[in-house]
Every structure is written in structure tokens, then in C-alpha cells.
Amino acid sequence: MKIKTYYRPHRKKRRRKLRRFKKGISLPTFSLPSLPSISLAKLLLGLLVVVLLSGLAGHFYLRHQIQDLRAKKEDLLLTKSRLSAKISRLKKDPKAYEEIARRQYGLVKDNERLVIFR
């Protein structure tokens, strides 16, 4: 079977300046919703207020943490001074060892008896 071909006269193609994309391809378009009652200045002012308030809350939180840490530091310094005094007492006084041995461990000297009252 033969395929018939028909002669078409050559036409001049018109140049279309606006359509440069191929048919079938559509680019996504979007637009921001218009907010007639809220201006850009009001939006920026609101954003600034939110940022400042969050920064202020962070400041007060950190200030509270600093106070807690200072109190903890003072407690630790008191504990350190008590322990260093106890260490120096143990180094100088041999009776301090004896006291600790009697109270904590229940030790007694020779020819002594341990009496516990209940």
C-alpha cells in the first residue's frame, strides 16, 4: 500500500515574541496575598517586638542561672574551707585520727571496753 503525500505550499512562519516556551510546559506561579490593613512598617514593628521580648526573656533566664551558680559556688567554697581545716587538723594532731577511728569505726584501745547505750 502506498502512502499518498500531498503538496503543501510553504507559508511564512510568524514570529511570536511572547511565547518562547514550548507548549505543554507550564511554570508555577504564585503571588503573596495582599494585606491591605497591615502595612510593611507594622509587620516589621511586630517582628521587632517579638525579637526583643524573646531576648529579654533569655536575659532574665540567664541572670537567674548566674545567681544560682554564685550561690552554689559559695556553698562549695565553704565546704572546701571545712575540708581543708579538717585535713590540716589531721596532719597536726594524732588524736584526731583516734577520734575518727572511735566514732566512725567503733575501734577501742587495748584494755578498753566498748559500751553502747540504747
Short mmCIF file of C-alpha atoms in Angstrom, two decimals:
data_model
loop_
_atom_site.label_atom_id
_atom_site.label_comp_id
_atom_site.label_asym_id
_atom_site.label_seq_id
_atom_site.Cartn_x
_atom_site.Cartn_y
_atom_site.Cartn_z
CA MET A 1 0.00 0.00 0.00
CA LYS A 2 1.28 3.38 -0.97
CA ILE A 3 1.18 6.42 1.22
CA LYS A 4 -0.15 9.44 -0.53
CA THR A 5 1.62 12.69 0.07
CA TYR A 6 0.06 15.98 -0.66
CA TYR A 7 1.91 19.09 -1.57
CA ARG A 8 1.56 21.95 0.87
CA PRO A 9 2.63 25.36 -0.17
CA HIS A 10 5.30 26.83 2.10
CA ARG A 11 3.94 29.52 4.37
CA LYS A 12 5.94 32.12 6.19
CA LYS A 13 6.06 31.46 9.88
CA ARG A 14 5.10 34.28 12.10
CA ARG A 15 7.45 35.05 14.90
CA ARG A 16 5.78 35.16 18.21
CA LYS A 17 7.70 37.25 20.64
CA LEU A 18 5.79 36.42 23.79
CA ARG A 19 5.73 32.65 23.59
CA ARG A 20 9.19 31.31 23.97
CA PHE A 21 8.34 28.22 25.95
CA LYS A 22 7.23 25.02 24.37
CA LYS A 23 3.62 24.10 24.62
CA GLY A 24 2.81 21.76 27.45
CA ILE A 25 5.31 23.26 29.88
CA SER A 26 3.76 25.47 32.49
CA LEU A 27 5.81 27.27 35.06
CA PRO A 28 4.42 27.50 38.59
CA THR A 29 3.39 30.97 39.55
CA PHE A 30 2.49 32.29 42.96
CA SER A 31 1.79 35.62 44.48
CA LEU A 32 1.82 36.80 48.04
CA PRO A 33 -1.59 37.57 49.47
CA SER A 34 -2.17 41.23 49.82
CA LEU A 35 -2.73 42.52 53.30
CA PRO A 36 -4.47 45.84 52.91
CA SER A 37 -4.87 46.57 56.62
CA ILE A 38 -1.30 45.68 57.70
CA SER A 39 1.49 47.71 56.25
CA LEU A 40 5.10 46.64 55.98
CA ALA A 41 6.11 49.01 58.78
CA LYS A 42 3.60 47.41 61.15
CA LEU A 43 4.87 43.94 60.28
CA LEU A 44 8.46 44.97 60.92
CA LEU A 45 7.48 46.62 64.20
CA GLY A 46 5.68 43.45 65.32
CA LEU A 47 8.68 41.33 64.40
CA LEU A 48 10.97 43.69 66.32
CA VAL A 49 8.76 43.46 69.41
CA VAL A 50 8.77 39.65 69.27
CA VAL A 51 12.56 39.53 68.93
CA LEU A 52 13.10 42.00 71.78
CA LEU A 53 10.72 40.16 74.11
CA SER A 54 12.38 36.82 73.45
CA GLY A 55 15.80 38.39 74.04
CA LEU A 56 14.58 39.95 77.27
CA ALA A 57 13.21 36.61 78.49
CA GLY A 58 16.54 34.97 77.69
CA HIS A 59 18.35 37.71 79.59
CA PHE A 60 16.29 37.18 82.74
CA TYR A 61 16.72 33.41 82.48
CA LEU A 62 20.50 33.76 82.26
CA ARG A 63 20.54 36.24 85.14
CA HIS A 64 18.66 33.72 87.30
CA GLN A 65 21.12 30.99 86.33
CA ILE A 66 24.07 33.22 87.26
CA GLN A 67 22.57 33.86 90.71
CA ASP A 68 22.07 30.12 91.26
CA LEU A 69 25.63 29.36 90.20
CA ARG A 70 27.03 32.04 92.51
CA ALA A 71 25.13 30.56 95.46
CA LYS A 72 26.41 27.10 94.55
CA LYS A 73 29.96 28.48 94.32
CA GLU A 74 29.69 29.97 97.83
CA ASP A 75 28.49 26.63 99.21
CA LEU A 76 31.37 24.84 97.55
CA LEU A 77 33.87 27.34 98.93
CA LEU A 78 32.52 26.78 102.46
CA THR A 79 32.78 23.03 102.01
CA LYS A 80 36.32 23.41 100.72
CA SER A 81 37.37 25.52 103.70
CA ARG A 82 35.85 23.00 106.14
CA LEU A 83 37.61 20.09 104.45
CA SER A 84 40.96 21.89 104.31
CA ALA A 85 40.65 22.71 108.03
CA LYS A 86 39.91 19.06 108.74
CA ILE A 87 42.93 17.96 106.67
CA SER A 88 45.27 20.37 108.45
CA ARG A 89 43.92 19.18 111.82
CA LEU A 90 44.55 15.55 110.85
CA LYS A 91 48.10 16.39 109.75
CA LYS A 92 48.95 18.19 113.01
CA ASP A 93 47.03 16.30 115.69
CA PRO A 94 47.35 12.50 116.03
CA LYS A 95 44.40 12.46 118.44
CA ALA A 96 42.16 13.46 115.55
CA TYR A 97 42.83 10.08 113.93
CA GLU A 98 41.86 8.41 117.19
CA GLU A 99 38.60 10.36 117.36
CA ILE A 100 37.64 9.35 113.85
CA ALA A 101 38.54 5.72 114.50
CA ARG A 102 36.42 5.64 117.67
CA ARG A 103 33.34 7.42 116.26
CA GLN A 104 33.10 6.07 112.72
CA TYR A 105 34.61 2.61 113.01
CA GLY A 106 33.94 1.69 116.65
CA LEU A 107 37.58 0.88 117.44
CA VAL A 108 38.91 0.75 121.00
CA LYS A 109 42.35 0.80 122.59
CA ASP A 110 43.90 -2.14 124.37
CA ASN A 111 42.34 -2.85 127.78
CA GLU A 112 39.20 -0.79 126.90
CA ARG A 113 35.64 -1.92 126.59
CA LEU A 114 33.07 -0.53 124.19
CA VAL A 115 29.75 0.21 125.84
CA ILE A 116 26.78 1.11 123.66
CA PHE A 117 23.69 2.61 125.30
CA ARG A 118 20.34 2.08 123.66
#
